PDB file of C-alpha atoms in Angstrom:
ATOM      1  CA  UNK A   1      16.310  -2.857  24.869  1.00 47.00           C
ATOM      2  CA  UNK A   2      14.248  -0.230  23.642  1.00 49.00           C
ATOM      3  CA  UNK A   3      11.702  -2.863  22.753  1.00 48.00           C
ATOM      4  CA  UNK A   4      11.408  -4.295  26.135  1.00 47.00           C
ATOM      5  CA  UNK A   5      10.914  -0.564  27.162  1.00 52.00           C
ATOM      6  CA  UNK A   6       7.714   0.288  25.306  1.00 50.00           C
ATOM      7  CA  UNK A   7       6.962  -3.152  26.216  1.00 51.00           C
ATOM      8  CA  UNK A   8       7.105  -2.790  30.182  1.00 55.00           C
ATOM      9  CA  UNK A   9       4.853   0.610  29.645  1.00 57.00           C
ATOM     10  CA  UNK A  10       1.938  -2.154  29.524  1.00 58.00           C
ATOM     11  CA  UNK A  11       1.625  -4.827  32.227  1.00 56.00           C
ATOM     12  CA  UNK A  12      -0.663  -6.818  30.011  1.00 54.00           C
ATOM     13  CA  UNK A  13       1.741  -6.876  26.765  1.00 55.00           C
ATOM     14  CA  UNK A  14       4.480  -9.819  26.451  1.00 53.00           C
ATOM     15  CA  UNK A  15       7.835  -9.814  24.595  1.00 48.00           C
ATOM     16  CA  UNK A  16       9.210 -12.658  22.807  1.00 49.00           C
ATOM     17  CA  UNK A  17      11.794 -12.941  20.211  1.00 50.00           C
ATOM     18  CA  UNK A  18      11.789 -15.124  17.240  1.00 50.00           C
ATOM     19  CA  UNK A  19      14.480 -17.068  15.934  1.00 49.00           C
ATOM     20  CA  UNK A  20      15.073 -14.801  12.718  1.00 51.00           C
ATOM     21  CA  UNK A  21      15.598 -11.754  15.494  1.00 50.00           C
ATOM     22  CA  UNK A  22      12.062 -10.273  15.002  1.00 54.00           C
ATOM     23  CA  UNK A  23      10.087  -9.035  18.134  1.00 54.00           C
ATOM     24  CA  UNK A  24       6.780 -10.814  18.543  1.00 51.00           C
ATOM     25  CA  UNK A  25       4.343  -8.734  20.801  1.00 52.00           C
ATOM     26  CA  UNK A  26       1.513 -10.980  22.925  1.00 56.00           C
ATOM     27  CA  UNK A  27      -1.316  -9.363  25.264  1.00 58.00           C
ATOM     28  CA  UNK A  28      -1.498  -6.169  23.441  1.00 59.00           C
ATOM     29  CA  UNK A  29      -5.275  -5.053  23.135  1.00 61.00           C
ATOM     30  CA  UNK A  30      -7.040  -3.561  20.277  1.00 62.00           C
ATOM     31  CA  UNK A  31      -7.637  -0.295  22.062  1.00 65.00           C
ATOM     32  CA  UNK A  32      -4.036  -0.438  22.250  1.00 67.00           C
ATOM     33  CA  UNK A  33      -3.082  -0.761  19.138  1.00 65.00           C
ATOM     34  CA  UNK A  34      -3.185   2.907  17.711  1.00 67.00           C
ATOM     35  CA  UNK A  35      -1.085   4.074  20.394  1.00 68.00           C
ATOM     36  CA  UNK A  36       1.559   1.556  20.352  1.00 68.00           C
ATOM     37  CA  UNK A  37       2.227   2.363  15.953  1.00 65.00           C
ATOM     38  CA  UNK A  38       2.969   6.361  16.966  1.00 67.00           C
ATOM     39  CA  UNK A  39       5.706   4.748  19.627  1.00 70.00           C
ATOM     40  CA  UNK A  40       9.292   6.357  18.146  1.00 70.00           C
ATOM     41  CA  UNK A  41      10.654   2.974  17.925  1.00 66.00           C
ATOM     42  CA  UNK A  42       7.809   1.879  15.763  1.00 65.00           C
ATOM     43  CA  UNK A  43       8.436   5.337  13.832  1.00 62.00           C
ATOM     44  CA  UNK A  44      12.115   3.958  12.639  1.00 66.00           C
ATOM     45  CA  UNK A  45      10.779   0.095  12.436  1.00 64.00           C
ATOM     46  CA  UNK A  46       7.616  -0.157  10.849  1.00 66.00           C
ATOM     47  CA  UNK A  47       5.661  -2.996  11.128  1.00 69.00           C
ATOM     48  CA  UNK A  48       4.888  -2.386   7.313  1.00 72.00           C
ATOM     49  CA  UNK A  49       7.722  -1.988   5.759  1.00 77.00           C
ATOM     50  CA  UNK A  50       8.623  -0.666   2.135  1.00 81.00           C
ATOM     51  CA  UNK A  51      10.204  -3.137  -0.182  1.00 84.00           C
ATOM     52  CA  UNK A  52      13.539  -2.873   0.004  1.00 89.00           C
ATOM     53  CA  UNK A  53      13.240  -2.595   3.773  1.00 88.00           C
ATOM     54  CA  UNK A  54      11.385  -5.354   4.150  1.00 87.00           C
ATOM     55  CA  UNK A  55      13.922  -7.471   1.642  1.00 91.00           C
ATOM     56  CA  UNK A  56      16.824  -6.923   3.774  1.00 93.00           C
ATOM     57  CA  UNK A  57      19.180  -9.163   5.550  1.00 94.00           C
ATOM     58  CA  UNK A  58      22.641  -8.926   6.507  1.00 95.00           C
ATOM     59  CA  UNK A  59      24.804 -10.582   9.005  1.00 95.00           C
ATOM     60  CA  UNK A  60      26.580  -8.743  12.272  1.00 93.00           C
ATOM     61  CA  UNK A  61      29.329  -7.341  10.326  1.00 95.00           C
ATOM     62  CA  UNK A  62      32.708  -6.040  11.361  1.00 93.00           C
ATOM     63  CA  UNK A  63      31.279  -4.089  14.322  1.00 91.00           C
ATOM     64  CA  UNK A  64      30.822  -8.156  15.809  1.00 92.00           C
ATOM     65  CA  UNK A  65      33.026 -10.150  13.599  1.00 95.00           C
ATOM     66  CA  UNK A  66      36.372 -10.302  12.868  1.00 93.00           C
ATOM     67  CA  UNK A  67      36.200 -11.835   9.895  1.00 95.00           C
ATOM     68  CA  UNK A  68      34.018  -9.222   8.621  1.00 95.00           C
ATOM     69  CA  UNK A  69      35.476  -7.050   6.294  1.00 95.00           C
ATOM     70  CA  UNK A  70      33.088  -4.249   5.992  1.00 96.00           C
ATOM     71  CA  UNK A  71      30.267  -2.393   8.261  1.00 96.00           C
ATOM     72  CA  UNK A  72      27.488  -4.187   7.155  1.00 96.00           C
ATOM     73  CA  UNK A  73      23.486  -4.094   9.303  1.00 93.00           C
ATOM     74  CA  UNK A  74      23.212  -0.228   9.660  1.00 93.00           C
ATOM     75  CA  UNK A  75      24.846   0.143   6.165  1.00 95.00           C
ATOM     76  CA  UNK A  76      21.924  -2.862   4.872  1.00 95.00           C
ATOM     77  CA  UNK A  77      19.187  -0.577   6.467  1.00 92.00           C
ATOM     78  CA  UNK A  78      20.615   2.730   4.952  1.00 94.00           C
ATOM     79  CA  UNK A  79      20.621   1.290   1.573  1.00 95.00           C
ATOM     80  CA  UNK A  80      16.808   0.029   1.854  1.00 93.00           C
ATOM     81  CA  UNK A  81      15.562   3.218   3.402  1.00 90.00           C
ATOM     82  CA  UNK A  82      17.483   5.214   0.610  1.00 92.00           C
ATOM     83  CA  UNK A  83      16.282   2.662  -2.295  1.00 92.00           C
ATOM     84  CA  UNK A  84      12.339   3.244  -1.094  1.00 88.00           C
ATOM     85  CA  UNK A  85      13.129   6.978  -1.314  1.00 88.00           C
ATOM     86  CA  UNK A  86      14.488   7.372  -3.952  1.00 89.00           C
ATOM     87  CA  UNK A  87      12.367   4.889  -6.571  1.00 84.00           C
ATOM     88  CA  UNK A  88      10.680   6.911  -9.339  1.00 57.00           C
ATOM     89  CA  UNK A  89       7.361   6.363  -8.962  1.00 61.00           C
ATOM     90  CA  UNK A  90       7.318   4.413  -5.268  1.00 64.00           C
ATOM     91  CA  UNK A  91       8.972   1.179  -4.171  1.00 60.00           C
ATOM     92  CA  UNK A  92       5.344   0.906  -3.005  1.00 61.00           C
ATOM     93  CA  UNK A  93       4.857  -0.839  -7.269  1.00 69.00           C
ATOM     94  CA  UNK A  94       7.672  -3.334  -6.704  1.00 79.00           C
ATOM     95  CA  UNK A  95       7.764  -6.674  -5.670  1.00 82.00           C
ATOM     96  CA  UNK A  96       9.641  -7.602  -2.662  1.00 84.00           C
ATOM     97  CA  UNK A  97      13.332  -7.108  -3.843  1.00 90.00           C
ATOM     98  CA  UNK A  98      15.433  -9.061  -0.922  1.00 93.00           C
ATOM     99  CA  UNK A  99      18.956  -7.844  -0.513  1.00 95.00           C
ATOM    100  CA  UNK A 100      21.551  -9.573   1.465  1.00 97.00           C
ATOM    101  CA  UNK A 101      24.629  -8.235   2.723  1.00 97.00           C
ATOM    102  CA  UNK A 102      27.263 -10.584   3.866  1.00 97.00           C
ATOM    103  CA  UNK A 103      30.404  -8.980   6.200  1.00 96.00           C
ATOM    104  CA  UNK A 104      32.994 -11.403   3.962  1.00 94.00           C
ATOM    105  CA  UNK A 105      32.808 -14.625   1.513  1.00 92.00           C
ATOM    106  CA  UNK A 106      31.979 -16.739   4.449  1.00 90.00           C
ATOM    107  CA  UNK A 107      27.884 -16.253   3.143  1.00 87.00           C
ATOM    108  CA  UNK A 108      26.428 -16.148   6.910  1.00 93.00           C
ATOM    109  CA  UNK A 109      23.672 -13.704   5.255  1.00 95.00           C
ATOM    110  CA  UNK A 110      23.253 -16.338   2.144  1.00 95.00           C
ATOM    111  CA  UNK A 111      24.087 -13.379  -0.119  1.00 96.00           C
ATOM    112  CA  UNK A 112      24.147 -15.734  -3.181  1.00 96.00           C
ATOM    113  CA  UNK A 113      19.925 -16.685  -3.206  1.00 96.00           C
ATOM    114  CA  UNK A 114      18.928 -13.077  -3.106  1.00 96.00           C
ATOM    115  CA  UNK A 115      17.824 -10.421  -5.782  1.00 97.00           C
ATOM    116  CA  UNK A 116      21.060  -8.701  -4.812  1.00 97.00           C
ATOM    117  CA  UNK A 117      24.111  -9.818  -2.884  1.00 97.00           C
ATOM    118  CA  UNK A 118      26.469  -7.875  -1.629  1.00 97.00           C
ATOM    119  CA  UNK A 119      29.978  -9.422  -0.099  1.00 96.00           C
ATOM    120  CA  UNK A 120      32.339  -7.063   1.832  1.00 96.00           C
ATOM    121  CA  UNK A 121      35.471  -6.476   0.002  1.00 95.00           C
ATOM    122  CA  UNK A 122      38.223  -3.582  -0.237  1.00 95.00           C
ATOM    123  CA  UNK A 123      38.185  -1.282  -3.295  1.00 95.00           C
ATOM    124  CA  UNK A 124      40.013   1.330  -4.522  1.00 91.00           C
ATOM    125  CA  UNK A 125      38.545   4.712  -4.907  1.00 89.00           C
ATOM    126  CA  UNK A 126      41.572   7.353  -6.303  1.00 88.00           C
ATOM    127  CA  UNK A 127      44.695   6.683  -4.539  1.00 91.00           C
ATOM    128  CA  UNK A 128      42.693   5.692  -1.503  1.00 92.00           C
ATOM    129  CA  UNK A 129      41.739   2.044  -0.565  1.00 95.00           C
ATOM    130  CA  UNK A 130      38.039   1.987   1.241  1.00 95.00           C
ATOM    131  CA  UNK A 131      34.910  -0.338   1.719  1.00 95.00           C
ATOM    132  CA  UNK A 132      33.517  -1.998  -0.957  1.00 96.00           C
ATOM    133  CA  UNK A 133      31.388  -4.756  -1.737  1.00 97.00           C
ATOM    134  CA  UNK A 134      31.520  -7.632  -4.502  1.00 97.00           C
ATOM    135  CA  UNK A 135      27.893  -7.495  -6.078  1.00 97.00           C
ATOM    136  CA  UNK A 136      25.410 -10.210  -7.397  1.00 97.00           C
ATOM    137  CA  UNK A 137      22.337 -10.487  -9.195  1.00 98.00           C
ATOM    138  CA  UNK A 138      19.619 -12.812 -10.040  1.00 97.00           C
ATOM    139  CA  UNK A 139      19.349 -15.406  -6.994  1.00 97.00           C
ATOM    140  CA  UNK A 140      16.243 -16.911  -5.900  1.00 96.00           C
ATOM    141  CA  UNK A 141      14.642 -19.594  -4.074  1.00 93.00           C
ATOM    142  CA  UNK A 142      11.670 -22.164  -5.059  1.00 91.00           C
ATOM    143  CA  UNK A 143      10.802 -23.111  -8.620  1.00 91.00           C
ATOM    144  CA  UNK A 144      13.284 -21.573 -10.133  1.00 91.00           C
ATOM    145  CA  UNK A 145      15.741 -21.619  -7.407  1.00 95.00           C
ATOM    146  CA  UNK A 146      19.554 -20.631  -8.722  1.00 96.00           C
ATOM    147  CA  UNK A 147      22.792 -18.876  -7.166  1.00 97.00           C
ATOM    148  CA  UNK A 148      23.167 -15.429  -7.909  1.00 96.00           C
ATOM    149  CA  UNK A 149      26.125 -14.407 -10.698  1.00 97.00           C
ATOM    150  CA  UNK A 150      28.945 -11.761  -9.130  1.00 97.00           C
ATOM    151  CA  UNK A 151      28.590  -9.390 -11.858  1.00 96.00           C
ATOM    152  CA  UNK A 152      30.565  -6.707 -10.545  1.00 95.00           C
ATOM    153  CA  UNK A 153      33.915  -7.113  -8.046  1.00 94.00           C
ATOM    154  CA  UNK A 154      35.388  -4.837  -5.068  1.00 94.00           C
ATOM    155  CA  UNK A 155      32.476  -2.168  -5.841  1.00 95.00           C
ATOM    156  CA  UNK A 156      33.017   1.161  -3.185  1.00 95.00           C
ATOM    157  CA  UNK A 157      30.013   1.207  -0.952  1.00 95.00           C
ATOM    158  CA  UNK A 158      29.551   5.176  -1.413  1.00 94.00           C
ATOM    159  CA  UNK A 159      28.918   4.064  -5.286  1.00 95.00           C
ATOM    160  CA  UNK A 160      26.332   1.382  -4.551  1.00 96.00           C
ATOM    161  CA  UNK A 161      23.387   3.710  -3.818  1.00 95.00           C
ATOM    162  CA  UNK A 162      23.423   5.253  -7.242  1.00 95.00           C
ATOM    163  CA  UNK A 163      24.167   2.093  -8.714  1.00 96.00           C
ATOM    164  CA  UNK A 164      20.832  -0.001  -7.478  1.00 95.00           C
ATOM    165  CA  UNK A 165      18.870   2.917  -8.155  1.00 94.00           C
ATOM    166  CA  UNK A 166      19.865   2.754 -11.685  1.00 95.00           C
ATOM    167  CA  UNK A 167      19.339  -0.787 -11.893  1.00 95.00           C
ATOM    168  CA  UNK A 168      15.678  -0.715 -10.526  1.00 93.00           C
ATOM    169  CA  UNK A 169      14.867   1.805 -12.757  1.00 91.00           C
ATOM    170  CA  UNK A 170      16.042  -0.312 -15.807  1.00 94.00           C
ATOM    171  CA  UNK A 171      14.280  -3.181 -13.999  1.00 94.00           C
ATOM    172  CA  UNK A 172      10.780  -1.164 -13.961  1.00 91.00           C
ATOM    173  CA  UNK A 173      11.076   0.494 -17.424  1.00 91.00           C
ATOM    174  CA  UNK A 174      12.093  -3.159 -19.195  1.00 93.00           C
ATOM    175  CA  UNK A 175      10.052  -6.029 -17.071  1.00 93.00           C
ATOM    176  CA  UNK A 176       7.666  -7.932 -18.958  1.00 93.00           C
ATOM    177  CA  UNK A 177       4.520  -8.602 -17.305  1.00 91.00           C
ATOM    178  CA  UNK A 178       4.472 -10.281 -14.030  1.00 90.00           C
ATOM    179  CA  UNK A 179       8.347 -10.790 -14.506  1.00 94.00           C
ATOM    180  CA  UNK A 180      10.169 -11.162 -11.290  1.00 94.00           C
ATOM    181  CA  UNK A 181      13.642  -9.127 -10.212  1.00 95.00           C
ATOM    182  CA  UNK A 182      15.840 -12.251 -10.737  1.00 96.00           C
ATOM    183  CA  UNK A 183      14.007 -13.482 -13.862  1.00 96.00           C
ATOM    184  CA  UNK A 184      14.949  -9.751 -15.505  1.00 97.00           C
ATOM    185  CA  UNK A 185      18.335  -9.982 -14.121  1.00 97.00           C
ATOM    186  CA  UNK A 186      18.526 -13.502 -15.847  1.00 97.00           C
ATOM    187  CA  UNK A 187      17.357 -12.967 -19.201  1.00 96.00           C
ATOM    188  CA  UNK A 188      20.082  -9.991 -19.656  1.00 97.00           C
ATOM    189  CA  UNK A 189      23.800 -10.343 -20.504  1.00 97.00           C
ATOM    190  CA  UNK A 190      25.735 -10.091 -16.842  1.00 96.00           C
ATOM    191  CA  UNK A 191      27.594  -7.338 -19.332  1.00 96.00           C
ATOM    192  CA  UNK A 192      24.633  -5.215 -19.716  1.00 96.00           C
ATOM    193  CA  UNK A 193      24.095  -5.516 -16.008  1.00 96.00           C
ATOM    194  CA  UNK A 194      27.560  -4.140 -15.236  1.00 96.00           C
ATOM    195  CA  UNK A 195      27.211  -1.480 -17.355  1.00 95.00           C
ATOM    196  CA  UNK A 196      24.156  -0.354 -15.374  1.00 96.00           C
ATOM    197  CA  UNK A 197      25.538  -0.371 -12.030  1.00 95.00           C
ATOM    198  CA  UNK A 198      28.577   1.233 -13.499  1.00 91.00           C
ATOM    199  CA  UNK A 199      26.902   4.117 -15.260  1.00 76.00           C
ATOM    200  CA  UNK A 200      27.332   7.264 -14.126  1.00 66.00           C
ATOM    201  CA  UNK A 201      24.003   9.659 -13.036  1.00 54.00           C
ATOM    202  CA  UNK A 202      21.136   7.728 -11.194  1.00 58.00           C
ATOM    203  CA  UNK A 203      18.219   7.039 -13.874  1.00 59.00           C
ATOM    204  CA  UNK A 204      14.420   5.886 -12.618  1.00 57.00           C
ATOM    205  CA  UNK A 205      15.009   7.851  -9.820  1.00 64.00           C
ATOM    206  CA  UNK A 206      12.239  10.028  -7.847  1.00 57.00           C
ATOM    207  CA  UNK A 207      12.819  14.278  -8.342  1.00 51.00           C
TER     208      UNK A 207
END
């Protein structure tokens, strides 16, 4: 809706959506362009996202499904927008790191052929039982195409910000030349990967 509303500001500009949910803009002239990019909406949703944002998918979550266990789109964009904060050095280095965030094990967000999947789950956290998420690493499609491992179970979500930072910080510092997220997360023990995300401060993270 709020779209369509910048949209009907111009008589000349057209609004279609894609299949994938993306807003495809037709009409718009150059002249037009520059004001359109300060729009708010365009403030909050770049057109050029960071990495992380750019990387992320997740399905409609509990908010839409009942099988859902866990909040999972504004959660998704939280994550990405906190990931290409907090990145030592910039997410702006990285590759594309594509995290996918399914609501439950039914996989609607195909959780197991990205970087990072994340499957909604309950976890314990003291004597309390909360949100959590089952977490994978090392999917990928093409070439080399494999199913990610589920290296760490029933994770709480207010722990999985720390954790990722910690593990793309390892990721940056250790990567061999032209090495891709999955390939890193491949070529180390699923123990050593645990480890990581269960650490306790955030390393490779920005001051």
């Amino acid at each position: 809706r709020r779209h369509a509303a910048v949209v009907e500001q111009d008589p000349h500009r057209r609004l279609a959506l894609e299949r994938r949910a993306g807003g495809l803009e037709a009409g718009l002239r150059l002249d037009r362009v520059r004001r359109l990019r300060i729009e708010p909406l365009l403030q909050e949703h770049s057109p050029n996202p960071k990495p992380f944002e750019r990387g992320a998918v997740a399905c409609t979550g509990n908010e839409f499904c009942r099988f859902a266990i866990v909040e999972t789109k504004a959660r998704a964009a939280q994550w990405a927008r906190e990931l290409d904060r907090r990145i030592a050095g910039g997410a702006e280095g990285l590759p594309i790191l594509r995290m996918h965030f399914s609501g439950c094990s039914a996989s609607c967000a195909q959780p197991q052929i990205a970087d990072v999947g994340f499957r909604g789950e309950t976890a314990h956290s003291g004597d309390a039982i909360v949100e959590g998420v089952d977490v994978g690493l090392g999917g990928s499609l093409g070439t080399d195409a494999a199913f990610i491992d589920w290296v760490e179970g029933a994770k709480p979500v207010g722990e999985v910000p720390d954790a990722l930072v910690r593990l793309v910080g390892r990721y940056r510092a250790e990567r061999h030349a032209g090495e891709a997220f999955h390939q890193w997360c491949r070529r180390l023990p699923n123990a050593e990967l645990r480890a990581t995300l269960a650490a306790g401060s955030p390393q490779g993270e920005a001051p």
